[in-house]
CSV table of C-alpha atoms and ligand atoms in Angstrom, one decimal:
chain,number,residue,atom,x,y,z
A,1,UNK,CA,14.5,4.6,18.9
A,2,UNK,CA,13.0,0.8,18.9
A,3,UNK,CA,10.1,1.8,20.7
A,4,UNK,CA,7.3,-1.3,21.9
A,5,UNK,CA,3.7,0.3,23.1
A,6,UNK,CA,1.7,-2.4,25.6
A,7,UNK,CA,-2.2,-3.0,24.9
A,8,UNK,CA,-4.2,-2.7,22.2
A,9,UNK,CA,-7.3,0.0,22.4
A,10,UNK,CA,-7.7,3.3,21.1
A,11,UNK,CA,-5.6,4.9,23.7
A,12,UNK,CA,-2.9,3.0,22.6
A,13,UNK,CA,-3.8,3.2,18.9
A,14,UNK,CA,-3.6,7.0,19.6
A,15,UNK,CA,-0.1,7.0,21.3
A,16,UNK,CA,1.2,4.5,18.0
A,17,UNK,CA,-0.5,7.1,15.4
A,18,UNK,CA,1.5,9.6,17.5
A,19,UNK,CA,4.8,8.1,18.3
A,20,UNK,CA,4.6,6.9,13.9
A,21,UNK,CA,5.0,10.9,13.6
A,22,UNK,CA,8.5,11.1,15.3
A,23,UNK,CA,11.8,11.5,13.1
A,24,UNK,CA,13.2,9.7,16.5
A,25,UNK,CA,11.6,6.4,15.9
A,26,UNK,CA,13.2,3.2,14.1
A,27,UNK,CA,10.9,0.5,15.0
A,28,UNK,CA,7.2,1.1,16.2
A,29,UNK,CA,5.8,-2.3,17.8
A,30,UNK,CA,2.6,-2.8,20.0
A,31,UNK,CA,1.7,-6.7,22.0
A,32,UNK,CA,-0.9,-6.9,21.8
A,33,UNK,CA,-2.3,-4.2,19.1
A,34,UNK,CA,-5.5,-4.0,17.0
A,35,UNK,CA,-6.6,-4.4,13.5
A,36,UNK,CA,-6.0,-0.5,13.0
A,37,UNK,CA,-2.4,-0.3,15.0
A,38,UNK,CA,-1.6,-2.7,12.9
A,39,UNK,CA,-1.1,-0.1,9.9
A,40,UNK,CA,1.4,2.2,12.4
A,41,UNK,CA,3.1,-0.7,14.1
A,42,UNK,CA,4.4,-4.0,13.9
A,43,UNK,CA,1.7,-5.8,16.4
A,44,UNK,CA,2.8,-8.9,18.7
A,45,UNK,CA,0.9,-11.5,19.8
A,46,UNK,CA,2.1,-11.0,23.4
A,47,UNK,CA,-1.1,-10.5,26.2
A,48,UNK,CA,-0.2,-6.7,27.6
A,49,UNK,CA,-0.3,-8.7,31.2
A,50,UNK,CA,1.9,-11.7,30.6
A,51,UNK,CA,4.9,-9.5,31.7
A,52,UNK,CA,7.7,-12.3,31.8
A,53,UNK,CA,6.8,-12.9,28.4
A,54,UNK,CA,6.5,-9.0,27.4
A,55,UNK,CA,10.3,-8.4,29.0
A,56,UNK,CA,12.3,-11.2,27.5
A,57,UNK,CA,11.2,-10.1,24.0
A,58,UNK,CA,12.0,-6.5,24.7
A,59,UNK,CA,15.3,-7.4,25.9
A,60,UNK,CA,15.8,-10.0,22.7
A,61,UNK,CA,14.3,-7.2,20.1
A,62,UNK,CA,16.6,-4.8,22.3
A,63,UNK,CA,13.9,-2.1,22.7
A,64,UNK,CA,14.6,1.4,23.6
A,65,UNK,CA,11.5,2.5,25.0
A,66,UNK,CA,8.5,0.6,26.4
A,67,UNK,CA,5.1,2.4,26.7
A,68,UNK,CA,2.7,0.9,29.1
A,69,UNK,CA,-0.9,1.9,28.0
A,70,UNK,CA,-3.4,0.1,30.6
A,71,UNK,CA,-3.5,-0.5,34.3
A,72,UNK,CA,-3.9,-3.7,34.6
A,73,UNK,CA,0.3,-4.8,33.5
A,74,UNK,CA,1.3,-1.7,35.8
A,75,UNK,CA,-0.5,-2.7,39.0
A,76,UNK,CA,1.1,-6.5,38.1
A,77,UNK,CA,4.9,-4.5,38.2
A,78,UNK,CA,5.4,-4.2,34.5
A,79,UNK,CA,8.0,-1.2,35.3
A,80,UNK,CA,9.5,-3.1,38.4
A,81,UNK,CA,10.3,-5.9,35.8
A,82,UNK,CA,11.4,-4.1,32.9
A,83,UNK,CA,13.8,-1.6,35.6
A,84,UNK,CA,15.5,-4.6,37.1
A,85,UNK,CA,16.2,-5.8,33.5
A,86,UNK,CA,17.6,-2.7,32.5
A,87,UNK,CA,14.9,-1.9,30.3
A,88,UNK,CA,13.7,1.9,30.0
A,89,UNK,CA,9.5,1.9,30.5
A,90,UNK,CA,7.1,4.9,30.8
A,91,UNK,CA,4.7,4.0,33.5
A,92,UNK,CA,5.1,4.1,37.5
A,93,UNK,CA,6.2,0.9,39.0
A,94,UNK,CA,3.8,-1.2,41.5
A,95,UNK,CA,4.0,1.0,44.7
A,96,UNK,CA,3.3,3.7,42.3
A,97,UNK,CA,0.6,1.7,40.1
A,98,UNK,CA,-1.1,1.1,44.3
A,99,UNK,CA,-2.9,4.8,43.8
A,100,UNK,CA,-5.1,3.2,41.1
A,101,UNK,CA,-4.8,-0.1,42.0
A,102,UNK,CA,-6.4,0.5,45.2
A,103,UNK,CA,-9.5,2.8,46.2
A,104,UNK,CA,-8.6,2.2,49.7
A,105,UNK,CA,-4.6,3.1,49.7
A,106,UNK,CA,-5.7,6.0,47.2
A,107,UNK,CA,-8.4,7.6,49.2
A,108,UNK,CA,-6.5,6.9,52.6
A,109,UNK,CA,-3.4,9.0,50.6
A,110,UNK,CA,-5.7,11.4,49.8
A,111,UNK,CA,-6.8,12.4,53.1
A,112,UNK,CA,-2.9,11.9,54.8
A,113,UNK,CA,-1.7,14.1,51.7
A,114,UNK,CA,-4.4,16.5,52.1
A,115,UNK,CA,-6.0,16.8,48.8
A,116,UNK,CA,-9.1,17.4,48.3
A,117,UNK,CA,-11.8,14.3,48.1
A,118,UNK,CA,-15.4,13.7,49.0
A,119,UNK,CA,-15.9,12.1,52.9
A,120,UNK,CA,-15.2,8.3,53.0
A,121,UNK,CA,-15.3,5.3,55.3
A,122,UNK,CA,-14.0,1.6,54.3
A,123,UNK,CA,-15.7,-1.3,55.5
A,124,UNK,CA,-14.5,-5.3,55.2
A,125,UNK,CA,-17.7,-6.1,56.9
A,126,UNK,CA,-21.0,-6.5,54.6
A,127,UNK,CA,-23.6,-5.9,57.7
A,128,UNK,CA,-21.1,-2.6,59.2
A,129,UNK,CA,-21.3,-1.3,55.5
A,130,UNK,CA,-25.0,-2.0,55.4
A,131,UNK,CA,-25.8,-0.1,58.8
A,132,UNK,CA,-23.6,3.0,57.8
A,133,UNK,CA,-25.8,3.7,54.8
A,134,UNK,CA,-28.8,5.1,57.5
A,135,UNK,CA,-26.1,8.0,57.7
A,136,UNK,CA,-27.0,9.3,54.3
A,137,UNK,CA,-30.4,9.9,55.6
A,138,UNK,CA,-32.1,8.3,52.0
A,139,UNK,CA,-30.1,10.5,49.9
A,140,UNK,CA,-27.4,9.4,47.1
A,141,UNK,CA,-24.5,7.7,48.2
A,142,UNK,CA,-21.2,6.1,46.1
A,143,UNK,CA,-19.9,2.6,46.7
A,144,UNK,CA,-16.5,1.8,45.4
A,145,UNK,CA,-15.0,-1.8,44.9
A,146,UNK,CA,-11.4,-1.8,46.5
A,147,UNK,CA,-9.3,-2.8,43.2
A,148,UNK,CA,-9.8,-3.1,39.5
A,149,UNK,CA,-12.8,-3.6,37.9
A,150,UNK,CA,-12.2,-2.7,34.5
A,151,UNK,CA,-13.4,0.8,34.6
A,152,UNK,CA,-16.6,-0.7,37.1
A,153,UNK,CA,-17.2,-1.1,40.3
A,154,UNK,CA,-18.4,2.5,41.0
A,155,UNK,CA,-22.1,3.1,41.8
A,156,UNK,CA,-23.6,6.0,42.2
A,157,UNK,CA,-26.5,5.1,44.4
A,158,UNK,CA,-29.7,7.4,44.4
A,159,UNK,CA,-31.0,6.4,47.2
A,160,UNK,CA,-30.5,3.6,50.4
A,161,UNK,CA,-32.3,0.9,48.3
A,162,UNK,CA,-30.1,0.9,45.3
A,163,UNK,CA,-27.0,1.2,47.6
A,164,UNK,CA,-27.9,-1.7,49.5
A,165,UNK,CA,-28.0,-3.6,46.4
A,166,UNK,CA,-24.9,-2.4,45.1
A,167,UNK,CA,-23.1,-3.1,48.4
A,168,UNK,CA,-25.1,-6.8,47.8
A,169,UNK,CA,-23.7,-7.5,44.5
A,170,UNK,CA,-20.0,-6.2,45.5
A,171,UNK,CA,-19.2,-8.1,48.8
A,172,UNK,CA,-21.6,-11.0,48.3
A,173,UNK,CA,-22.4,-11.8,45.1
A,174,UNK,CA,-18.7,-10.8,44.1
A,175,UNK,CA,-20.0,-8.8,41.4
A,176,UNK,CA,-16.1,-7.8,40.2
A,177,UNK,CA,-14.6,-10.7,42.5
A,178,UNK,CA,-11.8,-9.9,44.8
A,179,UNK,CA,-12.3,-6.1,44.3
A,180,UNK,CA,-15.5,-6.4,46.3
A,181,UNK,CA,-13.8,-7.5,49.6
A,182,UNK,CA,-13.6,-4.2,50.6
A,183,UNK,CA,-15.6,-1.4,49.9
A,184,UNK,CA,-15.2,2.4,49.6
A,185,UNK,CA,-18.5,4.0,50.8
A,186,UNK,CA,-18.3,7.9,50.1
A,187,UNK,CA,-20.3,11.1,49.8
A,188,UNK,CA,-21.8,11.1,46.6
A,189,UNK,CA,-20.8,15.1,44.8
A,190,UNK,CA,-22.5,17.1,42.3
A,191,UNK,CA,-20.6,19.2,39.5
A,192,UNK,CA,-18.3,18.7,36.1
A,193,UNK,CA,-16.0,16.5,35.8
A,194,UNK,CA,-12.6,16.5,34.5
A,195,UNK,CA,-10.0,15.1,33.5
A,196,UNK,CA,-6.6,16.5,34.0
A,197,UNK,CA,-3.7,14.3,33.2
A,198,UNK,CA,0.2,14.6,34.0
A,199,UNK,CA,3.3,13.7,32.4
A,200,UNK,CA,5.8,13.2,35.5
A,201,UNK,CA,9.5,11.9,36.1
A,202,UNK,CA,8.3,12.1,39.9
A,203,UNK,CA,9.8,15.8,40.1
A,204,UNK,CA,8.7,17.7,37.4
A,205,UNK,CA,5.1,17.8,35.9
A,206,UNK,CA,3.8,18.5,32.5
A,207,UNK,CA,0.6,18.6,32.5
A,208,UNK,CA,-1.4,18.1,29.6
A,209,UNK,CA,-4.8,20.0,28.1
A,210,UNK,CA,-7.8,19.2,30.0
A,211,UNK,CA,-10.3,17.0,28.8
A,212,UNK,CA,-14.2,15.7,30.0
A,213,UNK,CA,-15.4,12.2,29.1
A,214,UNK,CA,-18.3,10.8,28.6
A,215,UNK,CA,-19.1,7.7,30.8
A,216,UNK,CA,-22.8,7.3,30.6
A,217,UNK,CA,-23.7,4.7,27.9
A,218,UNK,CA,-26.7,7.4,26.9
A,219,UNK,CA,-27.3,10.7,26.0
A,220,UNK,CA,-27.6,13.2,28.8
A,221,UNK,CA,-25.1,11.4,30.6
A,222,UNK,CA,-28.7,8.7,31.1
A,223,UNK,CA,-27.9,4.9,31.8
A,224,UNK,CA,-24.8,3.0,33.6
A,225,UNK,CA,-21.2,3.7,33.2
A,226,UNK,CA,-19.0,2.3,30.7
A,227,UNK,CA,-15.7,2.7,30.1
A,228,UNK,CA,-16.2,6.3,27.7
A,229,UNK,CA,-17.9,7.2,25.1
A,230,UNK,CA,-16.6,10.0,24.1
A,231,UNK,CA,-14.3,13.0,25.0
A,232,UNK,CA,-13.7,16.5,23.8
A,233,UNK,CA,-10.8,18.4,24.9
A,234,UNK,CA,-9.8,21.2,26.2
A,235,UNK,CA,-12.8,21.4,29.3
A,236,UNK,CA,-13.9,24.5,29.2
A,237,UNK,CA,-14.9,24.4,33.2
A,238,UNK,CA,-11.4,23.6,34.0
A,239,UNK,CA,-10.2,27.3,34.7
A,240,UNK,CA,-6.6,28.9,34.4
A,241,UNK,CA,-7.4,29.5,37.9
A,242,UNK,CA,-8.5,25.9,38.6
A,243,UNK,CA,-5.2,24.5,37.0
A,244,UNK,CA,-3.4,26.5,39.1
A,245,UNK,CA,-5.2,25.2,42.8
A,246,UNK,CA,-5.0,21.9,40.9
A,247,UNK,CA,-0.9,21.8,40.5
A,248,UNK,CA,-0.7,22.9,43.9
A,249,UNK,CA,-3.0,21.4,46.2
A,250,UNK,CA,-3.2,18.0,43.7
A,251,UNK,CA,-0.4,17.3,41.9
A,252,UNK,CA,2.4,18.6,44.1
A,253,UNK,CA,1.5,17.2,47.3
A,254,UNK,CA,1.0,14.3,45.4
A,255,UNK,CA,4.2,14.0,44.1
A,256,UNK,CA,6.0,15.0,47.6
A,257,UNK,CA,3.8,12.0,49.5
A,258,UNK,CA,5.3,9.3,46.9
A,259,UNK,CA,8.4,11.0,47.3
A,260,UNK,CA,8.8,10.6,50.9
A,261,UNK,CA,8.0,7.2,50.9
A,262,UNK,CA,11.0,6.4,48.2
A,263,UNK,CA,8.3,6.0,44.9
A,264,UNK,CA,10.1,7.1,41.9
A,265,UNK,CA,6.5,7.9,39.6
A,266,UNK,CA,7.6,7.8,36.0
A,267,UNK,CA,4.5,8.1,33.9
A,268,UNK,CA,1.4,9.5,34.0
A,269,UNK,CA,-1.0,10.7,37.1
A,270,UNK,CA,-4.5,11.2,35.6
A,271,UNK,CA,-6.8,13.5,38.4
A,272,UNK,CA,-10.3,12.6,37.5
A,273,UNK,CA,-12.1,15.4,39.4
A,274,UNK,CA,-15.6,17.1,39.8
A,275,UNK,CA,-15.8,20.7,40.1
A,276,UNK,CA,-18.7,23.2,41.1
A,277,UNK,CA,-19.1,26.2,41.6
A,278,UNK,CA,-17.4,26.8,45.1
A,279,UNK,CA,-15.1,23.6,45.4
A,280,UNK,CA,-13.2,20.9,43.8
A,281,UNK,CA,-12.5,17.4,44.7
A,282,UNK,CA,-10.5,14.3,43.1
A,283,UNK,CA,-12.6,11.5,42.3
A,284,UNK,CA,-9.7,9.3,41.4
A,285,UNK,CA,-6.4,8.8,40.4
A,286,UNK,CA,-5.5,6.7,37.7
A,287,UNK,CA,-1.8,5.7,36.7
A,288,UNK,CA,-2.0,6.0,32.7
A,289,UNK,CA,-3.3,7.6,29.9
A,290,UNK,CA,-7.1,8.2,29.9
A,291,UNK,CA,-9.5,6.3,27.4
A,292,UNK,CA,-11.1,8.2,25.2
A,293,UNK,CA,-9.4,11.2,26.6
A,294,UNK,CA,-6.1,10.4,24.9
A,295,UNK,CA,-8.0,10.3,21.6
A,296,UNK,CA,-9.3,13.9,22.3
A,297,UNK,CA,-5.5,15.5,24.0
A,298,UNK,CA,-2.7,14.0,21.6
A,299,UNK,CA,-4.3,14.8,18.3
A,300,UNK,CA,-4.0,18.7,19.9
A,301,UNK,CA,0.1,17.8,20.2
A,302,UNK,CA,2.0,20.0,17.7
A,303,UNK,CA,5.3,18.9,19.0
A,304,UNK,CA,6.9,15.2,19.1
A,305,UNK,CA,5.7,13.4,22.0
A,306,UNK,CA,8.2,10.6,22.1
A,307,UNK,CA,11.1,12.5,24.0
A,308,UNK,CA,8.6,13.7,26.5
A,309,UNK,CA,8.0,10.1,27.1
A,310,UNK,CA,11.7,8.8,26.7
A,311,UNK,CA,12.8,11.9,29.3
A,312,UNK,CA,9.8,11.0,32.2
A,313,UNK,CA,11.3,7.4,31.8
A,314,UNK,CA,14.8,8.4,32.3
A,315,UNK,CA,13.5,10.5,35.4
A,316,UNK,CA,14.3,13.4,33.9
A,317,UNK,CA,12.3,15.8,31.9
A,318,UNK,CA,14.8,17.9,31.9
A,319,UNK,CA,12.7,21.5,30.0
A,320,UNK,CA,10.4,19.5,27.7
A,321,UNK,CA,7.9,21.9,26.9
A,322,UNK,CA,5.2,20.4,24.4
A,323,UNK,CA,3.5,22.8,22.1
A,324,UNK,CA,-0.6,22.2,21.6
A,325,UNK,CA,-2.6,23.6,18.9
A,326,UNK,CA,-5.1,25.8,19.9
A,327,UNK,CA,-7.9,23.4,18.6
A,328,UNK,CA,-10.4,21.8,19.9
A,329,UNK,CA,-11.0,18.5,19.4
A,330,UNK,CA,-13.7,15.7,20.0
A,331,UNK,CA,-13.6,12.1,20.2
A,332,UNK,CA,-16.9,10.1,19.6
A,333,UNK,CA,-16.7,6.3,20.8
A,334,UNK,CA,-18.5,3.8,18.4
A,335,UNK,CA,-19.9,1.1,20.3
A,336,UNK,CA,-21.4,-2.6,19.7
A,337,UNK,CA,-25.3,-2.8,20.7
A,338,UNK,CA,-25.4,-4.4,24.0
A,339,UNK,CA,-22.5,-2.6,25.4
A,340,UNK,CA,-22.0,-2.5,28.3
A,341,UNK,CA,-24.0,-5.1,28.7
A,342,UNK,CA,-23.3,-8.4,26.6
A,343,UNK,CA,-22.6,-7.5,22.8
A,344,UNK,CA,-21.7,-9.8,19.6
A,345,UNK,CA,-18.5,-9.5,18.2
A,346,UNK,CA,-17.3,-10.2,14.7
A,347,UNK,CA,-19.5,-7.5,12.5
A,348,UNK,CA,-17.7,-6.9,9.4
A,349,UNK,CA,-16.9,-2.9,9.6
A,350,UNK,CA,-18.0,-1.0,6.4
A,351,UNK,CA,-16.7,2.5,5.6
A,352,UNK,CA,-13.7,2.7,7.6
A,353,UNK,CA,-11.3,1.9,4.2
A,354,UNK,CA,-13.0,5.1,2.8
A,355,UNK,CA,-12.4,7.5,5.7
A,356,UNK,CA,-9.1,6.3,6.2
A,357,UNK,CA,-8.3,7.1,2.9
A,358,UNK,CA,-10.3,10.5,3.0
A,359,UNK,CA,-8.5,11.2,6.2
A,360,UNK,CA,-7.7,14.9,6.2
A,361,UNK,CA,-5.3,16.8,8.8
A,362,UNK,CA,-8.7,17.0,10.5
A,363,UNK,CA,-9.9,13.8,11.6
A,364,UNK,CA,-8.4,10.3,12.3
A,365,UNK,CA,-10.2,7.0,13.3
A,366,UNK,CA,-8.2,5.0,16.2
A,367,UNK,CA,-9.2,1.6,16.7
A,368,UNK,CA,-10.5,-0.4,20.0
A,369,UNK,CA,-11.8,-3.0,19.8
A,370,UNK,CA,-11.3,-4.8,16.0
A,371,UNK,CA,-9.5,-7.6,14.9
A,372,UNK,CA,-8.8,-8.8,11.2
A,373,UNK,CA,-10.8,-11.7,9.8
A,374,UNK,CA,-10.9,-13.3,6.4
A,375,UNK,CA,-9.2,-10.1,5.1
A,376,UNK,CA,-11.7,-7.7,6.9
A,377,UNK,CA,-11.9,-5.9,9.9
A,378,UNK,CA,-14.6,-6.7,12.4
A,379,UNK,CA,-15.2,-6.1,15.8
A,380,UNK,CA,-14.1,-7.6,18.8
A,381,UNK,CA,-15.0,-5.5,21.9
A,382,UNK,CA,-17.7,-3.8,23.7
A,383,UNK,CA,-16.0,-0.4,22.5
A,384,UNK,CA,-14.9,-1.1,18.2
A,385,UNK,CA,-13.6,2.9,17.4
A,386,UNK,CA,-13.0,6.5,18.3
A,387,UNK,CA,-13.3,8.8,15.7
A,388,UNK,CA,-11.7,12.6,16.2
A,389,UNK,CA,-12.1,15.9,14.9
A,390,UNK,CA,-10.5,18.9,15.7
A,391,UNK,CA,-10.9,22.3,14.3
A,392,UNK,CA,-10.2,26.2,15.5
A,393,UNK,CA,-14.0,26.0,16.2
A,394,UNK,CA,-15.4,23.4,18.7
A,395,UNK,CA,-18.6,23.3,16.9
A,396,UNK,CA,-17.2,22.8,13.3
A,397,UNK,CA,-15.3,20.3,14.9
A,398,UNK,CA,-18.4,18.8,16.5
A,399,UNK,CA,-19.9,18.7,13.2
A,400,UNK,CA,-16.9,17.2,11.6
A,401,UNK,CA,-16.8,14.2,13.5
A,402,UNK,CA,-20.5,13.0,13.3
A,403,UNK,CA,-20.1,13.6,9.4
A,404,UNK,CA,-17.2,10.8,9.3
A,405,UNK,CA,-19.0,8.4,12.4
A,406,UNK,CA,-21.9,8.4,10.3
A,407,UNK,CA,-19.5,6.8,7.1
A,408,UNK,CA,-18.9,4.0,9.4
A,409,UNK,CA,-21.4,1.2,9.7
A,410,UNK,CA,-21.3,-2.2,11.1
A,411,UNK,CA,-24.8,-4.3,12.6
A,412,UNK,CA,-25.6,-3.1,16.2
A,413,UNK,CA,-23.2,0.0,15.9
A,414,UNK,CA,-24.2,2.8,18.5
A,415,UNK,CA,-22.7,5.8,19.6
A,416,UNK,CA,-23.7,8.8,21.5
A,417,UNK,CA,-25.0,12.3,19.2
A,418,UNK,CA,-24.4,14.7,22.1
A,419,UNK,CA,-20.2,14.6,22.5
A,420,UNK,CA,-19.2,17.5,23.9
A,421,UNK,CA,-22.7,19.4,24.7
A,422,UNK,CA,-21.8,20.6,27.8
A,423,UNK,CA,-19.3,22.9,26.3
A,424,UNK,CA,-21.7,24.1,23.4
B,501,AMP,P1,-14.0,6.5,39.9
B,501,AMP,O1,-13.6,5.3,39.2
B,501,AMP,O2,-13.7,6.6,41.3
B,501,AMP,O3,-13.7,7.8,39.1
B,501,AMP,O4,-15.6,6.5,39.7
B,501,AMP,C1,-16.2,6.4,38.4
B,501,AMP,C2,-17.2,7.5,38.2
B,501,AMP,O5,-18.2,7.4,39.3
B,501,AMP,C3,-16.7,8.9,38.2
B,501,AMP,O6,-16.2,9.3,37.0
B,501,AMP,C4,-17.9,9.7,38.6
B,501,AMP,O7,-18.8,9.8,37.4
B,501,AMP,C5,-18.6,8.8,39.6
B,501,AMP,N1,-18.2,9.1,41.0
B,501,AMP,C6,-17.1,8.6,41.6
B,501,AMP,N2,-17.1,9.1,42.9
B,501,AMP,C7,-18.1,10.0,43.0
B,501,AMP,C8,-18.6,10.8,44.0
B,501,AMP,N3,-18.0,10.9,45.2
B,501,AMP,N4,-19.7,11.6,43.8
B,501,AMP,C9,-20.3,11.5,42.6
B,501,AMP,N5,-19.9,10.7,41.5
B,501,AMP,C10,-18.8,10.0,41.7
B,502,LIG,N1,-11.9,7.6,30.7
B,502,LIG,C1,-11.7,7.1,32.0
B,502,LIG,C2,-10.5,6.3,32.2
B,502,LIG,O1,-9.6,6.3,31.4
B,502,LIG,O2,-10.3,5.8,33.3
């Protein structure tokens, strides 16, 4: 199979190292890749959201399979433009792509679909949103952004003050511009969170080990949100009994809503949810493959994950099964100072030609944000790598990753020391 990946970060770094492994694949190419897909796939210097561009080189390189890693080409209708083409693509098309596209749609869904989710009103109206906030009588309080923000646009206010401030900088300042037009404003939970991903053909589910990120920027989950810094898989707090209330009062109802209103979901439904003690909520839905928790669930894959991909395109899973090693394993994010705040790029990366030669069965370094320069790699985002580890033994596998993260060094490079503490 001639097989194209969209995007370039580790999550799509991770599904290349993968797909490489399949006796079914020809060709692997990814548009627009990184410096480290580079040495799995043939990269393309195609932007993963100029989809006109995207389609008549899939159809000219006649490509079997198109894997859509990020949001932002789905919600555009990536899969509505490949389908009409006759091109096969893993990834739900628009009216699918709408459940992460939109906090609104999704949380309205939510409650019609009656899945469980924290209370929630939506406002258009800056001064309406501002008065509703005396209901939460001082306490904390979460305002969402209606659309993408690139992983932002969520604050989890402590108190009236700081949610004022956030509903300021979203609907008047613009903070993360059009998104900020409307506003979720919800009641703000306690727990673990988790994150439970799905392999459908909009019938049949496969879902996946359970993984928890890391979204803080610092240790004991301190400081603002980024995109992840880490993720260790599988969640211990997500329960055989919990995966069983989650398929049937999540996934399924889920799946029977899009069905009745004529969405054909082919791709993945990630159910980011919190979980205490005596109840469990959804969060959010995204439409893809988490990131860093694809880093932490597909090294765990034992079997080939390319026909389970190929068969949720076709609409048709048919009895894919995948096999998972009982390991655990843990992804550690290395970051560029600054991030998420503003960062330089362009630090030459030392140590990585070492590990990736030392690379044992245990660990692997996936790529996020590098690029190649004068013959060396450097980076070129906010989030530069994710080394894994797995192991039998969560701990050794802990221990295992910091050992090869520590081999890596480039100026300003940061990552969190406490991956996967909460399961320790
Ligand atoms: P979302 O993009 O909706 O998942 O929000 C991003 C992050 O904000 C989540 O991963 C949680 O850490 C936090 N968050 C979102 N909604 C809530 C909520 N209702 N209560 C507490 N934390 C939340
Ligand atoms: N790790 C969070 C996300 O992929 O949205």
């Amino acid at each position: 199979m001639r097989v194209l990946i969209v995007g370039g970060g580790g999550r799509e770094h991770t599904l290349a190292w993968k797909l490489a492994q399949s006796p079914l694949l020809e060709k692997l190419y990814c548009a627009p890749g990184n410096a480290g897909i580079a040495s799995v796939a043939e990269c393309i210097d195609i932007p993963a959201d100029d989809l006109d561009s995207l389609k008549n080189w899939a159809l000219e390189k006649k490509i079997d399979l198109t894997v859509v890693g990020p949001e932002v080409p789905l919600v555009l209708g990536i899969a509505d433009i490949f389908r009409q083409s006759g091109l096969r693509v893993f990834g739900p098309d628009s009216k699918g792509a709408i459940l992460e596209g939109s906090k609104v749609w999704s949380k309205r869904k939510m409650k019609q679909w009656g899945i469980p989710t924290a209370g929630f009103t939506i406002f258009d109206d800056f001064d309406d949103a501002r008065n509703h906030l005396a209901r939460f009588y001082g306490g904390p309080v979460v305002i969402k952004a209606d659309g993408l923000a690139a992983g932002k646009g969520v604050v989890v206010a402590p108190g009236p003050e700081e949610a004022e401030q956030a509903l300021y900088d979203i609907m008047i300042e613009r903070a993360y511009g059009e998104a900020g037009s409307r506003v979720v404003i919800e009641n703000c939970l306690s727990g673990e969170e988790v994150s439970v991903l799905a392999v459908t053909d909009g019938k049949k589910l496969v879902v996946l080990p359970s993984s928890q990120d890391h979204k803080a920027i610092g240790e004991g989950d301190r400081g603002p949100n980024t995109g992840g810094m880490g993720a260790y898989s599988p969640a211990p707090v997500y329960t055989g009994a919990l995966a069983r209330r989650t398929e049937t009062e999540v996934f399924r109802p889920l799946l029977k809503g899009f069905a009745d209103m004529g969405v054909d979901f082919r791709g993945v439904i990630y159910a980011g949810l919190m979980v205490s003690a005596d109840q469990f909520n959804v969060l959010e839905f995204n439409v893809r493959f988490g990131d860093p928790e694809t880093q932490a669930i597909i090294p765990r894959m034992q079997s080939d994950l390319l026909p389970l991909l190929a068969a949720a395109a076709d609409g048709d899973l048919k009895n894919i099964e995948p096999r998972w090693k009982d390991d655990s394993a843990v992804c550690v994010v290395l970051a560029s100072g600054g991030y998420p705040g503003s960062y330089e790029k362009g630090r030459v990366i030392e140590g990585l030609d070492k590990l990736e030669a030392e690379e044992s069965d245990q660990v692997a370094v996936f790529h996020a944000g590098t690029a190649f320069k004068d013959g060396r790699t450097v980076t070129a985002g906010g989030r530069v790598l994710g080394v894994t580890a797995w192991d039998k033994d969560l701990q050794k596998a802990v221990d295992r990753v910091y050992r090869a993260a520590d081999q890596i060094k480039f100026e300003g490079c940061y990552y969190r020391r406490d991956i996967a503490h909460r399961a320790l």
